[in-house]
Tab-separated table of C-alpha atoms in Angstrom:
chain	number	residue	atom	x	y	z
A	401	MET	CA	-48.350	56.978	4.504
A	402	THR	CA	-44.680	58.007	4.341
A	403	SER	CA	-43.102	57.609	0.901
A	404	ILE	CA	-39.926	55.612	0.316
A	405	ALA	CA	-38.059	58.807	-0.604
A	406	ASP	CA	-39.172	60.492	2.622
A	407	ARG	CA	-38.049	57.454	4.627
A	408	VAL	CA	-34.606	57.568	2.965
A	409	THR	CA	-34.265	61.296	3.694
A	410	GLU	CA	-35.220	60.769	7.306
A	411	LEU	CA	-32.874	57.805	7.834
A	412	THR	CA	-29.815	59.147	5.990
A	413	GLY	CA	-30.145	62.914	6.422
A	414	ARG	CA	-29.683	63.273	2.636
A	415	GLU	CA	-32.272	64.580	0.193
A	416	ALA	CA	-33.829	61.752	-1.795
A	417	GLY	CA	-35.674	61.750	-5.100
A	418	ALA	CA	-38.328	59.377	-6.360
A	419	ALA	CA	-37.988	55.663	-5.725
A	420	VAL	CA	-37.811	53.183	-8.605
A	421	ALA	CA	-39.417	49.858	-7.719
A	422	LEU	CA	-37.190	46.804	-8.282
A	423	GLY	CA	-39.748	44.157	-7.368
A	424	ALA	CA	-40.246	42.206	-4.174
A	425	ARG	CA	-38.634	39.314	-2.320
A	426	GLN	CA	-40.256	37.391	0.503
A	427	GLU	CA	-42.245	39.994	2.465
A	428	TRP	CA	-40.341	43.156	1.591
A	429	GLU	CA	-40.147	45.448	-1.413
A	430	LEU	CA	-36.966	46.617	-3.141
A	431	HIS	CA	-36.206	50.085	-4.521
A	432	ARG	CA	-33.451	52.175	-6.062
A	433	VAL	CA	-33.488	55.778	-4.878
A	434	ARG	CA	-31.421	58.585	-6.402
A	435	LEU	CA	-30.105	61.099	-3.874
A	436	GLY	CA	-29.785	64.808	-4.446
A	437	ASP	CA	-26.020	64.493	-4.980
A	438	GLY	CA	-26.557	61.970	-7.791
A	439	ALA	CA	-25.604	58.872	-5.842
A	440	SER	CA	-28.001	55.925	-5.691
A	441	VAL	CA	-28.994	53.856	-2.663
A	442	PHE	CA	-30.684	50.476	-2.333
A	443	VAL	CA	-33.761	50.279	-0.120
A	444	LYS	CA	-35.553	47.312	1.401
A	445	ALA	CA	-38.929	48.112	2.915
A	446	VAL	CA	-41.483	45.953	4.680
A	447	ALA	CA	-44.550	45.802	2.448
A	448	ASP	CA	-47.192	48.337	3.520
A	449	ARG	CA	-49.796	45.556	3.567
A	450	LEU	CA	-48.009	43.943	6.516
A	451	PRO	CA	-49.002	45.189	9.970
A	452	ASP	CA	-46.508	46.844	12.279
A	453	GLY	CA	-44.616	44.211	14.259
A	454	ARG	CA	-44.951	41.467	11.621
A	455	LEU	CA	-41.182	41.365	11.033
A	456	ASP	CA	-39.922	43.178	14.126
A	457	GLY	CA	-36.160	42.877	14.364
A	458	LEU	CA	-35.524	41.801	10.770
A	459	PHE	CA	-33.832	44.964	9.541
A	460	ARG	CA	-32.084	45.443	12.867
A	461	ALA	CA	-30.573	41.972	12.499
A	462	GLU	CA	-29.510	42.652	8.921
A	463	ALA	CA	-28.013	46.046	9.746
A	464	LEU	CA	-26.090	44.710	12.741
A	465	GLY	CA	-24.955	41.692	10.749
A	466	LEU	CA	-23.689	43.785	7.833
A	467	ASP	CA	-21.889	46.137	10.213
A	468	TRP	CA	-20.269	43.165	11.974
A	469	LEU	CA	-19.207	41.513	8.715
A	470	GLY	CA	-17.968	44.879	7.519
A	471	ARG	CA	-15.449	45.041	10.348
A	472	SER	CA	-13.514	42.131	8.865
A	473	PHE	CA	-10.462	42.718	6.670
A	474	GLY	CA	-11.404	43.464	3.054
A	475	SER	CA	-15.045	42.774	3.873
A	476	PRO	CA	-17.261	42.285	0.805
A	477	VAL	CA	-20.451	43.943	2.099
A	478	PRO	CA	-22.366	47.158	1.270
A	479	ASP	CA	-22.421	50.084	3.700
A	480	VAL	CA	-25.441	50.475	5.971
A	481	LEU	CA	-26.666	54.056	5.543
A	482	GLY	CA	-29.718	53.913	7.790
A	483	TRP	CA	-32.466	51.680	9.098
A	484	ASP	CA	-35.580	51.435	11.222
A	485	ALA	CA	-38.154	48.729	11.863
A	486	ARG	CA	-39.649	48.945	8.357
A	487	THR	CA	-36.802	50.223	6.148
A	488	LEU	CA	-33.138	49.444	5.438
A	489	VAL	CA	-30.958	51.740	3.302
A	490	LEU	CA	-27.700	50.417	1.833
A	491	SER	CA	-25.078	51.742	-0.528
A	492	TRP	CA	-25.840	50.877	-4.154
A	493	VAL	CA	-23.819	48.042	-5.703
A	494	GLU	CA	-23.345	48.207	-9.463
A	495	GLU	CA	-23.104	44.595	-10.597
A	496	ARG	CA	-20.700	43.245	-13.199
A	497	PRO	CA	-20.651	39.881	-15.027
A	498	PRO	CA	-18.953	37.081	-13.052
A	499	SER	CA	-15.463	36.075	-14.139
A	500	GLY	CA	-12.697	33.704	-13.121
A	501	PRO	CA	-10.441	36.472	-11.733
A	502	ALA	CA	-13.341	37.975	-9.765
A	503	ALA	CA	-14.147	34.510	-8.410
A	504	ARG	CA	-10.610	33.983	-7.181
A	505	ARG	CA	-10.629	37.394	-5.517
A	506	PHE	CA	-13.971	36.575	-3.901
A	507	GLY	CA	-12.527	33.328	-2.542
A	508	HIS	CA	-9.775	35.327	-0.846
A	509	GLN	CA	-12.271	37.898	0.462
A	510	LEU	CA	-14.465	35.171	1.938
A	511	ALA	CA	-11.502	33.504	3.627
A	512	ALA	CA	-10.405	36.811	5.193
A	513	MET	CA	-13.935	37.460	6.454
A	514	HIS	CA	-14.189	34.013	8.030
A	515	LEU	CA	-10.766	34.259	9.626
A	516	SER	CA	-11.753	37.522	11.340
A	517	GLY	CA	-13.516	35.200	13.760
A	518	ALA	CA	-16.277	35.564	16.314
A	519	ASP	CA	-16.515	35.503	20.092
A	520	SER	CA	-18.768	32.436	20.028
A	521	PHE	CA	-21.085	30.466	17.827
A	522	GLY	CA	-24.199	32.608	17.402
A	523	ALA	CA	-24.334	36.365	17.885
A	524	SER	CA	-25.241	39.079	20.347
A	525	TRP	CA	-28.423	39.871	18.382
A	526	GLN	CA	-31.341	37.642	17.478
A	527	GLY	CA	-31.353	36.920	13.784
A	528	PHE	CA	-33.509	36.133	10.780
A	529	ILE	CA	-33.010	33.894	7.780
A	530	GLY	CA	-35.367	35.242	5.171
A	531	PRO	CA	-38.544	36.063	7.127
A	532	LEU	CA	-37.971	33.288	9.696
A	533	PRO	CA	-36.476	33.958	13.153
A	534	LEU	CA	-32.963	32.588	13.688
A	535	ASP	CA	-31.830	31.684	17.209
A	536	ASN	CA	-28.421	33.280	17.717
A	537	THR	CA	-28.076	32.551	21.434
A	538	PRO	CA	-24.281	32.274	21.909
A	539	ALA	CA	-22.881	28.750	22.306
A	540	ARG	CA	-19.421	27.258	22.743
A	541	SER	CA	-19.923	23.975	20.843
A	542	TRP	CA	-20.673	24.097	17.132
A	543	PRO	CA	-22.184	20.582	16.794
A	544	ARG	CA	-24.826	21.188	19.480
A	545	PHE	CA	-25.377	24.763	18.265
A	546	TYR	CA	-26.011	23.439	14.774
A	547	ALA	CA	-28.311	20.628	15.891
A	548	GLU	CA	-30.322	22.631	18.418
A	549	GLN	CA	-30.392	26.136	16.903
A	550	ARG	CA	-30.060	25.522	13.162
A	551	LEU	CA	-31.756	22.160	12.517
A	552	ALA	CA	-34.300	21.519	15.282
A	553	PRO	CA	-36.392	24.731	14.952
A	554	TYR	CA	-36.934	24.352	11.200
A	555	LEU	CA	-37.489	20.625	11.440
A	556	ARG	CA	-40.371	21.367	13.838
A	557	ILE	CA	-41.850	24.019	11.546
A	558	ALA	CA	-41.612	21.765	8.495
A	559	ALA	CA	-43.258	18.899	10.350
A	560	ASP	CA	-46.000	21.116	11.795
A	561	ARG	CA	-46.806	22.394	8.301
A	562	GLY	CA	-47.067	18.834	6.973
A	563	ALA	CA	-44.129	19.197	4.563
A	564	LEU	CA	-42.210	16.339	6.251
A	565	THR	CA	-43.588	13.012	7.443
A	566	PRO	CA	-42.819	11.455	10.838
A	567	ALA	CA	-40.369	9.116	9.084
A	568	ASP	CA	-38.676	12.108	7.451
A	569	VAL	CA	-38.354	13.772	10.833
A	570	ARG	CA	-36.685	10.693	12.287
A	571	THR	CA	-34.120	10.711	9.465
A	572	VAL	CA	-33.110	14.286	10.241
A	573	GLU	CA	-33.137	13.547	13.972
A	574	ARG	CA	-30.579	10.801	13.346
A	575	VAL	CA	-28.278	13.475	11.931
A	576	MET	CA	-28.871	15.641	14.996
A	577	ASP	CA	-28.151	12.730	17.328
A	578	SER	CA	-24.892	11.949	15.480
A	579	VAL	CA	-23.756	15.514	14.855
A	580	GLU	CA	-20.665	15.309	17.074
A	581	ASP	CA	-19.391	12.394	14.989
A	582	LEU	CA	-20.287	14.102	11.707
A	583	ALA	CA	-18.838	17.550	12.410
A	584	GLY	CA	-15.135	16.797	12.011
A	585	ASP	CA	-12.382	18.273	14.135
A	586	PRO	CA	-13.361	21.341	16.202
A	587	GLU	CA	-12.761	24.741	14.637
A	588	PRO	CA	-13.019	28.199	16.224
A	589	PRO	CA	-16.081	30.298	15.412
A	590	ALA	CA	-15.829	31.930	11.996
A	591	ARG	CA	-17.434	35.225	10.962
A	592	ILE	CA	-19.917	33.840	8.439
A	593	HIS	CA	-22.630	35.267	6.187
A	594	GLY	CA	-25.033	32.463	7.084
A	595	ASP	CA	-27.338	32.637	4.024
A	596	LEU	CA	-24.807	32.628	1.219
A	597	TRP	CA	-26.689	31.291	-1.785
A	598	SER	CA	-25.733	32.519	-5.254
A	599	GLY	CA	-28.479	35.168	-5.353
A	600	ASN	CA	-26.827	36.948	-2.425
A	601	VAL	CA	-23.526	37.336	-4.300
A	602	LEU	CA	-23.226	40.536	-6.380
A	603	TRP	CA	-20.265	40.321	-8.718
A	604	GLN	CA	-17.719	43.099	-9.142
A	605	ASP	CA	-14.740	43.503	-11.452
A	606	GLN	CA	-12.558	42.664	-8.458
A	607	GLY	CA	-14.334	40.118	-6.279
A	608	ALA	CA	-17.915	40.338	-5.084
A	609	VAL	CA	-20.243	41.963	-2.570
A	610	VAL	CA	-22.494	39.779	-0.395
A	611	VAL	CA	-25.931	40.900	0.757
A	612	ASP	CA	-28.938	39.705	2.805
A	613	PRO	CA	-26.884	37.996	5.507
A	614	ALA	CA	-27.983	35.862	8.422
A	615	ALA	CA	-24.619	36.740	9.970
A	616	HIS	CA	-23.319	34.958	13.049
A	617	GLY	CA	-20.374	33.089	14.444
A	618	GLY	CA	-20.550	29.724	12.731
A	619	HIS	CA	-18.599	27.045	10.904
A	620	ARG	CA	-16.814	28.355	7.839
A	621	GLU	CA	-17.737	25.279	5.794
A	622	THR	CA	-21.386	26.399	6.030
A	623	ASP	CA	-20.955	29.369	3.665
A	624	LEU	CA	-19.052	27.287	1.115
A	625	ALA	CA	-21.611	24.484	1.250
A	626	MET	CA	-24.439	26.903	0.574
A	627	LEU	CA	-22.590	28.518	-2.325
A	628	ALA	CA	-22.370	25.048	-3.855
A	629	LEU	CA	-26.000	24.161	-3.119
A	630	PHE	CA	-27.708	26.454	-5.619
A	631	GLY	CA	-24.963	26.807	-8.208
A	632	LEU	CA	-22.636	29.811	-8.010
A	633	PRO	CA	-20.871	30.729	-11.287
A	634	PHE	CA	-17.145	29.916	-11.116
A	635	PHE	CA	-17.694	28.150	-7.798
A	636	ASP	CA	-14.630	25.909	-8.272
A	637	GLN	CA	-12.399	28.972	-8.607
A	638	VAL	CA	-13.943	30.541	-5.482
A	639	ARG	CA	-13.424	27.353	-3.472
A	640	ASP	CA	-9.875	26.765	-4.708
A	641	ALA	CA	-8.811	30.335	-3.963
A	642	TYR	CA	-10.432	30.084	-0.533
A	643	ASN	CA	-8.575	26.849	0.139
A	644	GLU	CA	-5.279	28.498	-0.784
A	645	ALA	CA	-5.878	31.343	1.672
A	646	ALA	CA	-7.489	29.291	4.473
A	647	PRO	CA	-6.990	25.540	3.894
A	648	LEU	CA	-10.079	23.506	4.681
A	649	ALA	CA	-9.872	20.673	7.189
A	650	ALA	CA	-9.554	17.065	6.080
A	651	GLY	CA	-12.890	15.497	5.174
A	652	TRP	CA	-14.615	18.761	4.253
A	653	ARG	CA	-16.114	17.318	1.057
A	654	ALA	CA	-17.937	14.607	3.009
A	655	ARG	CA	-19.404	17.242	5.325
A	656	VAL	CA	-21.007	19.330	2.582
A	657	PRO	CA	-24.431	17.615	2.934
A	658	LEU	CA	-24.395	18.195	6.693
A	659	HIS	CA	-23.913	21.933	6.194
A	660	GLN	CA	-26.526	22.048	3.431
A	661	LEU	CA	-29.172	20.493	5.641
A	662	HIS	CA	-29.992	23.743	7.481
A	663	PRO	CA	-30.708	25.877	4.371
A	664	LEU	CA	-32.673	23.005	2.856
A	665	LEU	CA	-34.871	22.744	5.953
A	666	VAL	CA	-35.422	26.511	5.775
A	667	HIS	CA	-36.532	26.076	2.161
A	668	VAL	CA	-38.963	23.344	3.196
A	669	CYS	CA	-40.420	25.754	5.766
A	670	LEU	CA	-40.748	28.557	3.206
A	671	PHE	CA	-41.689	26.670	0.044
A	672	GLY	CA	-43.099	23.374	1.201
A	673	ALA	CA	-42.582	19.775	0.142
A	674	ALA	CA	-40.912	20.711	-3.155
A	675	TYR	CA	-37.639	20.627	-1.183
A	676	ARG	CA	-38.451	17.478	0.790
A	677	THR	CA	-36.559	15.008	-1.424
A	678	THR	CA	-33.397	17.123	-1.599
A	679	THR	CA	-33.483	17.629	2.158
A	680	LEU	CA	-33.747	13.906	2.854
A	681	GLU	CA	-30.983	13.151	0.345
A	682	ALA	CA	-28.716	15.579	2.208
A	683	ALA	CA	-29.584	13.996	5.565
A	684	ARG	CA	-28.851	10.490	4.296
A	685	ALA	CA	-25.609	11.624	2.641
A	686	ALA	CA	-24.495	13.233	5.902
A	687	LEU	CA	-25.160	9.973	7.741
A	688	ARG	CA	-23.311	7.901	5.141
A	689	ALA	CA	-20.252	10.105	5.618
A	690	ALA	CA	-19.989	8.806	9.163
A	691	GLY	CA	-19.605	5.283	7.830
């Protein structure tokens, strides 16, 4: 069995020392590895207990997504130093405590990343959100893309696993049927992170670095809605600075539940009925916004 240090050496071409375990998340393990030149790298590795092929494409999607986000102006992402099917090596990010000035800078960074744009909704690679496949087939219309590629697949999984009842499914389907009326005025595809909860924001003295993306061309309100969903420190400062740099369209507040519905359905799929009530509240709030 190849060690983590050997994998890092092979993927980066740089001598690596022993790996320090940082715990696990989902179905992969996290490590800090010190290189021979004294620099540190961050390593995600598929757990050895998982068979080959269990998460095929996951690290490819993350590496391509980080590279794509990194080509935006002032992009707040780590560098991809190497990857293969079971390992991803990134530059190490030394975290700092969150602050108001850093939050305002992050708001500007996020706006610049979104405004870098995308060729379409979706992406040229097939994605993942956590360990779940994410359909990135390119589309021209965001409302149908969101309904058919962001809501429908996870609604089916949640229902099949018994975490949502048939009545629950019908409530979410009403949102999908009405999505054109709920989506607001059309916007061009934005270059979004796609899984931007607070745990994927690493604070710096000047702004932040975002990690673990489900990157694709999407609606820019999606990233902001997810930042709000699980409680980002100094979120109001982030949002206000973002709005200064890239003003949000009229009615954006009423659309927050619509954009939160996708990550909530993903959480139902991953963690079960504990997220059922919050998911249904978001669906009903999205429908109420349509009057």
